[in-house]
mmCIF file of C-alpha atoms in Angstrom:
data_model
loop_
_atom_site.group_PDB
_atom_site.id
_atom_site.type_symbol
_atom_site.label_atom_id
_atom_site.label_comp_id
_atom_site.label_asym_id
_atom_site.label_seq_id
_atom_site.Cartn_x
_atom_site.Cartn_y
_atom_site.Cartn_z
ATOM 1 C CA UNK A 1 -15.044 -2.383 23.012
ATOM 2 C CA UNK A 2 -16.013 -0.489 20.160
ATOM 3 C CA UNK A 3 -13.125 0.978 18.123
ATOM 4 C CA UNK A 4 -13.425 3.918 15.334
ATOM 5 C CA UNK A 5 -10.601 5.380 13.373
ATOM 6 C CA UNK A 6 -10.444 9.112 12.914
ATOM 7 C CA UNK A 7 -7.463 9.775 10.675
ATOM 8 C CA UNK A 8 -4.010 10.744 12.873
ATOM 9 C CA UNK A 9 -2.289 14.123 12.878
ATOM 10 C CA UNK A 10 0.302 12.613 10.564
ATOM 11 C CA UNK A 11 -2.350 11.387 8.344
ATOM 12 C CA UNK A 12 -5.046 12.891 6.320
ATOM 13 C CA UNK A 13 -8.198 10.600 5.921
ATOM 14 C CA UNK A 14 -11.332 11.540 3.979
ATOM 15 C CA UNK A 15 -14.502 10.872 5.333
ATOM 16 C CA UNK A 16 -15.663 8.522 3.198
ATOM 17 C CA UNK A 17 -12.073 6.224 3.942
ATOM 18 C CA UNK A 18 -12.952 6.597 7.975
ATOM 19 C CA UNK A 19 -16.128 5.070 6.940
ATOM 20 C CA UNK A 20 -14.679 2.308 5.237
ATOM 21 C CA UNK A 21 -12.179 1.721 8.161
ATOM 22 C CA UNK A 22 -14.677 1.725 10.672
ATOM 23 C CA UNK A 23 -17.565 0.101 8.522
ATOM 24 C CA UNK A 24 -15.168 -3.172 7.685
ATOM 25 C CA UNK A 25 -14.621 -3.422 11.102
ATOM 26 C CA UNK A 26 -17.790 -3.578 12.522
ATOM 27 C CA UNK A 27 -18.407 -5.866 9.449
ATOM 28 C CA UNK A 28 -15.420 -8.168 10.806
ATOM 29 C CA UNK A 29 -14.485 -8.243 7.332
ATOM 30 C CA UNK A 30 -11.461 -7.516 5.331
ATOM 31 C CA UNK A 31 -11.034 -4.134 3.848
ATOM 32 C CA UNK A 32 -9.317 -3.950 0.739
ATOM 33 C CA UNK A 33 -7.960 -0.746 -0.306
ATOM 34 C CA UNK A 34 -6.893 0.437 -3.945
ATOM 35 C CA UNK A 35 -5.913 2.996 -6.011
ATOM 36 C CA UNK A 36 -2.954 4.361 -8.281
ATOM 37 C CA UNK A 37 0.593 3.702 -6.266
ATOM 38 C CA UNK A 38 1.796 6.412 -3.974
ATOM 39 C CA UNK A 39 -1.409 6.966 -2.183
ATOM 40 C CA UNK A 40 -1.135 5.916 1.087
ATOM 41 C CA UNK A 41 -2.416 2.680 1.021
ATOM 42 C CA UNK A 42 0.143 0.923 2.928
ATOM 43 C CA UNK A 43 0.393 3.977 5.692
ATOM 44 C CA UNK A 44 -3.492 3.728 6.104
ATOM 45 C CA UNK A 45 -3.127 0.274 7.553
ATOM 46 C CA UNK A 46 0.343 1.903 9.773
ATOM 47 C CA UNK A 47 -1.676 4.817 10.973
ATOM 48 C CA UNK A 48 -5.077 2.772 11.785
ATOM 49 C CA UNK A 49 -2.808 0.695 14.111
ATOM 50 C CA UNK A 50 -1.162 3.269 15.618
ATOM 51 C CA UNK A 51 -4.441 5.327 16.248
ATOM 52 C CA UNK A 52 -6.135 2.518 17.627
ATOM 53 C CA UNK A 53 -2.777 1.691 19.969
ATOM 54 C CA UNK A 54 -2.964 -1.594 18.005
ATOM 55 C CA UNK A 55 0.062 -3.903 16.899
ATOM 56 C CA UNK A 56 0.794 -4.086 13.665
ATOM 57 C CA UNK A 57 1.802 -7.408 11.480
ATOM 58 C CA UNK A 58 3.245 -6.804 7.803
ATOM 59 C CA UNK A 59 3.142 -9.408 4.852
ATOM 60 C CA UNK A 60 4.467 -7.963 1.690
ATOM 61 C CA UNK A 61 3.273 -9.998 -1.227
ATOM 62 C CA UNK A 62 5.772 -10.613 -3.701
ATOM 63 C CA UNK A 63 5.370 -12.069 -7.350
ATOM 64 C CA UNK A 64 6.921 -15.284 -6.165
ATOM 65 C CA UNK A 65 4.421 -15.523 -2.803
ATOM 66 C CA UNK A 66 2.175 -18.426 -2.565
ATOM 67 C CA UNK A 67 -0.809 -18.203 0.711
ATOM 68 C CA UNK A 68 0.255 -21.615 2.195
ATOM 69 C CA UNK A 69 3.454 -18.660 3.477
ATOM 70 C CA UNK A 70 0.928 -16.564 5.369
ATOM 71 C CA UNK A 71 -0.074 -19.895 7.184
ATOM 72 C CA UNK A 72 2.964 -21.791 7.528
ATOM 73 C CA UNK A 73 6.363 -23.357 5.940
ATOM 74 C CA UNK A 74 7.303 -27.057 7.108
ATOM 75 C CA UNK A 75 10.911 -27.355 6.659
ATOM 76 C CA UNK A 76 11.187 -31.027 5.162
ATOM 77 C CA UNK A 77 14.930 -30.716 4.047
ATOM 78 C CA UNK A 78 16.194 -29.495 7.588
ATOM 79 C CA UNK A 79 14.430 -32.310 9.255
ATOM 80 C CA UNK A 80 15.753 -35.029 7.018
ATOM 81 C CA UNK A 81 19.303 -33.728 7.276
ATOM 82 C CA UNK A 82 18.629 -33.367 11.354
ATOM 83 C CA UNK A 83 17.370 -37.296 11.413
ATOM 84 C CA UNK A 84 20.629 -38.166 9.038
ATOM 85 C CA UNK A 85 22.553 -36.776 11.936
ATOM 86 C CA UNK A 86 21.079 -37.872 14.933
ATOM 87 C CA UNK A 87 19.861 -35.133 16.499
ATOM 88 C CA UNK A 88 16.829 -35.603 18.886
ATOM 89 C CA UNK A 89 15.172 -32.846 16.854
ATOM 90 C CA UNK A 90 13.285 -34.695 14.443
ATOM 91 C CA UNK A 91 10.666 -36.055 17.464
ATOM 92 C CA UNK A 92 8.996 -33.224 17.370
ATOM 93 C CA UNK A 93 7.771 -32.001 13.874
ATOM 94 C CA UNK A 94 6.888 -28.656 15.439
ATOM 95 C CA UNK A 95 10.628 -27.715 15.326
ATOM 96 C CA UNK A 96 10.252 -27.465 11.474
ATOM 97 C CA UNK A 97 7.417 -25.586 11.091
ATOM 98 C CA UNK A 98 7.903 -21.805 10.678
ATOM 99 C CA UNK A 99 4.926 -19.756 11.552
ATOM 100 C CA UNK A 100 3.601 -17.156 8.882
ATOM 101 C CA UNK A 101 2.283 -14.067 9.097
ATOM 102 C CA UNK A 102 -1.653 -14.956 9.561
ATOM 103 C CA UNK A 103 -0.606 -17.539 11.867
ATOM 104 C CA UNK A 104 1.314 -14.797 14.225
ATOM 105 C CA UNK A 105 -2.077 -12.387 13.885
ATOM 106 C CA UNK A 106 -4.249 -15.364 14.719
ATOM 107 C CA UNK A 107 -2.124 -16.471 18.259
ATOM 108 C CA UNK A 108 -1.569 -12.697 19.427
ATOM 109 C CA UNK A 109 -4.005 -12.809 22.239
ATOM 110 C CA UNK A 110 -4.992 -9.341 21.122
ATOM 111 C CA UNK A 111 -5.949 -7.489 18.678
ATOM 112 C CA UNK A 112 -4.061 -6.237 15.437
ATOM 113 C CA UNK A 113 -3.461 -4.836 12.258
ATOM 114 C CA UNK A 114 -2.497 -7.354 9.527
ATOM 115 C CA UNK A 115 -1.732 -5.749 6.769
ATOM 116 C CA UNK A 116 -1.387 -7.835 3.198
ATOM 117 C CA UNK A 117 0.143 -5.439 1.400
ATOM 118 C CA UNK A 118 0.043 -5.325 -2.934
ATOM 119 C CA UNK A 119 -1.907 -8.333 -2.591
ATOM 120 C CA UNK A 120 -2.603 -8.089 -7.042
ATOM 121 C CA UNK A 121 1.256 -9.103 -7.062
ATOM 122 C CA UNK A 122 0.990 -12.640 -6.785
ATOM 123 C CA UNK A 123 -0.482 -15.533 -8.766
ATOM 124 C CA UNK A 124 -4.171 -15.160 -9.416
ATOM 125 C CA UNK A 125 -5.037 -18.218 -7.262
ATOM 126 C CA UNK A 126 -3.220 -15.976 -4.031
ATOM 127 C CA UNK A 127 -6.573 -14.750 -2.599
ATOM 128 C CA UNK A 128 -8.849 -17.257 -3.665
ATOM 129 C CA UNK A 129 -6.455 -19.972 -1.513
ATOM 130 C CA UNK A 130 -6.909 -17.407 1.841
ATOM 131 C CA UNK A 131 -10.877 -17.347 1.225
ATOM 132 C CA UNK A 132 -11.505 -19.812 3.945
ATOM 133 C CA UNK A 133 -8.622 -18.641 6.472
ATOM 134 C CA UNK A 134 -9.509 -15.360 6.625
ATOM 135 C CA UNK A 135 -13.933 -16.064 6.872
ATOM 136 C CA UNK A 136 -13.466 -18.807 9.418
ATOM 137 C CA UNK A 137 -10.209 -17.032 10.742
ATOM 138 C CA UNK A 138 -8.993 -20.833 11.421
ATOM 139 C CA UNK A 139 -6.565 -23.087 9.386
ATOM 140 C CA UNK A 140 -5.239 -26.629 9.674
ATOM 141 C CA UNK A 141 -1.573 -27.677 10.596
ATOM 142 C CA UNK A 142 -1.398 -31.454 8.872
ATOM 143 C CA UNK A 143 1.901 -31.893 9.993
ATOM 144 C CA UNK A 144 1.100 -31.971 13.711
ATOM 145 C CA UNK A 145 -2.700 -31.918 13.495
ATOM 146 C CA UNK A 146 -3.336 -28.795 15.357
ATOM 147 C CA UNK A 147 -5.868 -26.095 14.143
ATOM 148 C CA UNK A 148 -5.021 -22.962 14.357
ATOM 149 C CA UNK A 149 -8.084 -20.499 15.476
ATOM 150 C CA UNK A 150 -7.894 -16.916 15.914
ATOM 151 C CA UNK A 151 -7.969 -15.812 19.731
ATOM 152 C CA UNK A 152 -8.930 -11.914 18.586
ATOM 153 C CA UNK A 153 -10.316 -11.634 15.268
ATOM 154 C CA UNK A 154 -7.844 -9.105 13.398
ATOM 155 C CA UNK A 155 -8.352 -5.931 11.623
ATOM 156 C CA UNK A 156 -7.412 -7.318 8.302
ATOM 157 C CA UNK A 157 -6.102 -4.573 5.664
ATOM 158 C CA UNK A 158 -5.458 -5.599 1.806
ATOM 159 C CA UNK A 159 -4.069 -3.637 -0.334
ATOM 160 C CA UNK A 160 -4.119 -3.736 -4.493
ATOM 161 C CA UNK A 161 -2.820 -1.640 -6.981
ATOM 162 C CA UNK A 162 -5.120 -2.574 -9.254
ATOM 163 C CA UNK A 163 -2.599 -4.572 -11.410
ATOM 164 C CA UNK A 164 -4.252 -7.404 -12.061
ATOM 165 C CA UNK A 165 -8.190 -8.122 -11.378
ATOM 166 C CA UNK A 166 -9.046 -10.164 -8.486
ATOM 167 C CA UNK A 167 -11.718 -13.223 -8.098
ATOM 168 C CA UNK A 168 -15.190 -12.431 -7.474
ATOM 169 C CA UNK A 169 -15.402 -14.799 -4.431
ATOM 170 C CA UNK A 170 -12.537 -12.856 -2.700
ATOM 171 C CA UNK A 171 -14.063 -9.686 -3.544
ATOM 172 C CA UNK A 172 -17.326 -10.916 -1.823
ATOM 173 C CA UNK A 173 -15.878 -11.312 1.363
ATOM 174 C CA UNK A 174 -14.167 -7.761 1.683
ATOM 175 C CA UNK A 175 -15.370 -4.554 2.338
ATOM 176 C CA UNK A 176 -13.752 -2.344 -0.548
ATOM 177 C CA UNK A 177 -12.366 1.433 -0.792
ATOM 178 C CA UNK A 178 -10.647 3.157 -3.471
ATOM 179 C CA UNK A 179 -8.707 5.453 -2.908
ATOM 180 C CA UNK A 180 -9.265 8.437 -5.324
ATOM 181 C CA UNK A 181 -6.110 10.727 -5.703
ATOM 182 C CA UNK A 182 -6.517 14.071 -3.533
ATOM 183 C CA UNK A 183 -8.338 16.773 -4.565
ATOM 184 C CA UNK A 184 -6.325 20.307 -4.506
ATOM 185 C CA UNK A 185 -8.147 21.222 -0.680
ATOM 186 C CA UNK A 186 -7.415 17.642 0.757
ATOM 187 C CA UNK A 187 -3.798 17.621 -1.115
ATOM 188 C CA UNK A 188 -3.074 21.136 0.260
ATOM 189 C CA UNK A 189 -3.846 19.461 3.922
ATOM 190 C CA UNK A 190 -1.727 16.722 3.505
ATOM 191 C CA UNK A 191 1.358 18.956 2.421
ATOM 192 C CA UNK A 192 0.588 20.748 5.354
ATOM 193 C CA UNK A 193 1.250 17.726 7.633
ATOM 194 C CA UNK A 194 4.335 17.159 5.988
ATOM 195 C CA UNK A 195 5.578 20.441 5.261
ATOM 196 C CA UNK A 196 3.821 22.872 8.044
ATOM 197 C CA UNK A 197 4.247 26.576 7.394
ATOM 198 C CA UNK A 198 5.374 26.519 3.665
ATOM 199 C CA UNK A 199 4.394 29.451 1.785
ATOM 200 C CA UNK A 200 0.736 30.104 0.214
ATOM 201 C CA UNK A 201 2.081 31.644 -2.943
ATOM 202 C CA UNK A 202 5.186 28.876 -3.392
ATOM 203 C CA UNK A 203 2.110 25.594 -2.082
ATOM 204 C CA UNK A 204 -0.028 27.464 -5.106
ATOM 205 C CA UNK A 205 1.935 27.812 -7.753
ATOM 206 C CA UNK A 206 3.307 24.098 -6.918
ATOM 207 C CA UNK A 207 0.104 22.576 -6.703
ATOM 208 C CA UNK A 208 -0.639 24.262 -9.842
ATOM 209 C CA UNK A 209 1.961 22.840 -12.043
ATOM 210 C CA UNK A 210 1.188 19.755 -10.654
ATOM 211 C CA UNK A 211 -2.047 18.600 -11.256
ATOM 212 C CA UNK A 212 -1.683 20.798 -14.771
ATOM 213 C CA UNK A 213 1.217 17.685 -14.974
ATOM 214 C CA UNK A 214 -0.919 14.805 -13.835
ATOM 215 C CA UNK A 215 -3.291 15.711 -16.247
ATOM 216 C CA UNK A 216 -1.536 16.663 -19.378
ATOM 217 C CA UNK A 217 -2.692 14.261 -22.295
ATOM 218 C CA UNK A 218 -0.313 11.101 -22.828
ATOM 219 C CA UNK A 219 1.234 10.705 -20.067
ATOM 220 C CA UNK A 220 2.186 7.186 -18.901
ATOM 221 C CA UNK A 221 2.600 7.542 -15.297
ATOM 222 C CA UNK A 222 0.547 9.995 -13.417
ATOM 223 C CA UNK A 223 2.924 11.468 -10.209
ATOM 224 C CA UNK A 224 1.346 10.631 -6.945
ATOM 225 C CA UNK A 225 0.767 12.215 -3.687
ATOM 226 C CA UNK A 226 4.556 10.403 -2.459
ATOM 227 C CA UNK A 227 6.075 12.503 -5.402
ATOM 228 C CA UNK A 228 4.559 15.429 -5.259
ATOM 229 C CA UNK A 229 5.842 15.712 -1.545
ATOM 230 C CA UNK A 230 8.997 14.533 -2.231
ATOM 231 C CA UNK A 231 9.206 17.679 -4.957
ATOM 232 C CA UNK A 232 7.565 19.901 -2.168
ATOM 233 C CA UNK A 233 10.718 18.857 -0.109
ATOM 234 C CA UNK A 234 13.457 19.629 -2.675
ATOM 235 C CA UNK A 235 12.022 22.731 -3.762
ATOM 236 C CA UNK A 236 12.171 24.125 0.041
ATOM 237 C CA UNK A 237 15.579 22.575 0.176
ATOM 238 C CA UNK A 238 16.683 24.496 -2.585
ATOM 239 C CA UNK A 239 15.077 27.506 -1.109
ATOM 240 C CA UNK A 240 12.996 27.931 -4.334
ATOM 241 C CA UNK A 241 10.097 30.550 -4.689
ATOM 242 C CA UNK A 242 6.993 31.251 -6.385
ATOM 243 C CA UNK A 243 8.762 32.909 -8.818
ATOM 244 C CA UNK A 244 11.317 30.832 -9.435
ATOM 245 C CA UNK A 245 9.021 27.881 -10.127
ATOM 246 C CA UNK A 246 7.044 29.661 -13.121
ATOM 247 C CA UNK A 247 7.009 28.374 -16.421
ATOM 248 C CA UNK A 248 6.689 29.692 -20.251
ATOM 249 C CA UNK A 249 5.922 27.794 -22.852
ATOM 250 C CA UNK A 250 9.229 27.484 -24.106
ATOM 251 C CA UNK A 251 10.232 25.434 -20.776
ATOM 252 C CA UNK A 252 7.373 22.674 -20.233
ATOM 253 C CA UNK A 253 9.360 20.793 -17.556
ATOM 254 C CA UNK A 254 8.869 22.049 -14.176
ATOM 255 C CA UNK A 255 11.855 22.358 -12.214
ATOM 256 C CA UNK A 256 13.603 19.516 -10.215
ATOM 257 C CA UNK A 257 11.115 17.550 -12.213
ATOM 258 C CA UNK A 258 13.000 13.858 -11.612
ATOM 259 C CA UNK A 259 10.862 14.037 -8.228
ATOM 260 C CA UNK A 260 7.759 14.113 -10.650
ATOM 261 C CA UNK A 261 8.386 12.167 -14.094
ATOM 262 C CA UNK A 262 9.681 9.144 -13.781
ATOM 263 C CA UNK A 263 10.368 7.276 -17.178
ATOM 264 C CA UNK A 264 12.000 8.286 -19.703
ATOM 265 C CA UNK A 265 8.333 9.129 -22.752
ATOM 266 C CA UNK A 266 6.644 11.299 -20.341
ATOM 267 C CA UNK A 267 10.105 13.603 -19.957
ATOM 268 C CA UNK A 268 10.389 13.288 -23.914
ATOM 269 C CA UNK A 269 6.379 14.033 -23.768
ATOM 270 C CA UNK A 270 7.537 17.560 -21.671
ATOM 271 C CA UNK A 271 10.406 17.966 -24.001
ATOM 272 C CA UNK A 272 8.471 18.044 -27.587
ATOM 273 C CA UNK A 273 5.434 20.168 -25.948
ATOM 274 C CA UNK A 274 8.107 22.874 -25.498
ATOM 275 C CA UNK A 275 10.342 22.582 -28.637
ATOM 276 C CA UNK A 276 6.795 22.914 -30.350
ATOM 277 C CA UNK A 277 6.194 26.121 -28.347
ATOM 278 C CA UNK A 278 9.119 27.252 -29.518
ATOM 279 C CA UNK A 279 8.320 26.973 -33.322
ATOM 280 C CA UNK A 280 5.284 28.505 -33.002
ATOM 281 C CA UNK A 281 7.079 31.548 -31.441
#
């Protein structure tokens, strides 16, 4: 059965991230998605799952993960203090071993989604120690001797936020997309799904302000799409128009502008650009 993602009515894909989708797929390959934070990289791997009425399977990488957790823990300590008690436990090793999050997408008897999600968060060695798990889609269990082969090959989704860079043999066996932030058109569509019916003049002068914002010169954290509807959303909670959001000079800070700016030098950035308009008045 052939599968192809489309983008969902919740979701706004670009033509050129369909193709990716659809191209690492029929590559069997992982696709490994980046771009700045607050993109959509994570929902891309919800919303191909739920388009393609497939199961999903999460592994959030944390700084502290190591791969052998994707595969499996053996529980060493809890089998010692089992044998020091006498329980009839310890005859069977399997009891101790606590499947991980590859293992679970390999034994599904169907397809899925596996998302490895920030994947640039962990050690540097992370994805070159998954190389051979996810090519051969197979992985040894020493403790009991078992190998464990994927029944379905899984749509494997891998997401970076570019934080650190990652090996050149991991990159080889991945078929890559980055995620470019939205241009104005594709951002106004995505609002849209989010915020249906808002105003043409109140979505323009927003949209306006905003990427003026993400592109002012200094700034140390760019918004992202997540901010810029969470702003959309307070400023139609607060019943705010067109009018209300326009600016002079004097006041460089958009309103409600916590939703945007989120340290503490780009508001000081905002602050000096309008005390400076207001010497020059």
């Amino acid at each position: 059965m052939t599968v192809r993602f489309q983008g969902t009515d919740s979701y706004v894909a670009t033509d050129d991230l369909t193709m990716a989708v659809n191209a690492a797929v029929t590559l069997e390959r992982p696709l490994l998605v980046k771009g700045e934070p607050g993109t959509g990289k994570t929902e891309l791997a919800r919303q191909v799952a739920s388009a393609l009425g497939l199961r999903m399977i999460e592994w959030n990488v944390k700084s502290t993960t190591k791969a052998q957790q994707g595969l499996y823990e053996y529980d060493a300590v809890s089998r010692l203090r089992d044998s020091q008690l006498g329980d009839e436990r310890v005859n069977d090793v399997s009891n101790y071993i606590r499947k991980g999050k590859l293992w679970q997408a390999f034994e599904a008897g169907e397809k899925v989604v596996l998302l490895i999600d920030e994947v640039d968060k962990a050690d540097i060695e992370f994805p070159n120690d998954l190389l051979q798990e996810l090519d051969k889609m197979e992985f040894h269990v020493y403790e009991t001797g078992e190998t464990i082969r994927a029944k379905t090959r899984p749509i494997v989704i891998i997401t970076s936020n570019n934080e650190k860079e990652l090996p050149d043999a991991f990159l080889r066996r991945c078929f890559f997309h980055y995620i470019k932030f939205p241009e104005p058109e594709t951002l106004r569509r995505i609002v849209e799904v989010h915020h249906p019916g808002i105003k043409e003049a109140l979505l323009t002068t927003a949209l306006t302000q905003f990427y003026e914002l993400r592109e002012q010169t200094g700034l140390k954290k760019k918004p992202s799409t997540s901010e810029v509807l969470d702003w959309l959303k307070l400023i139609l909670a607060e019943d705010l128009t067109a009018e209300d959001l326009k600016r002079d000079g004097v006041n460089a800070l958009p309103r409600l502008h916590g939703a945007l700016l989120k340290n503490e030098q780009d508001v000081h950035l905002f602050e000096r650009l309008a005390f400076m308009a207001r010497r020059q008045r």
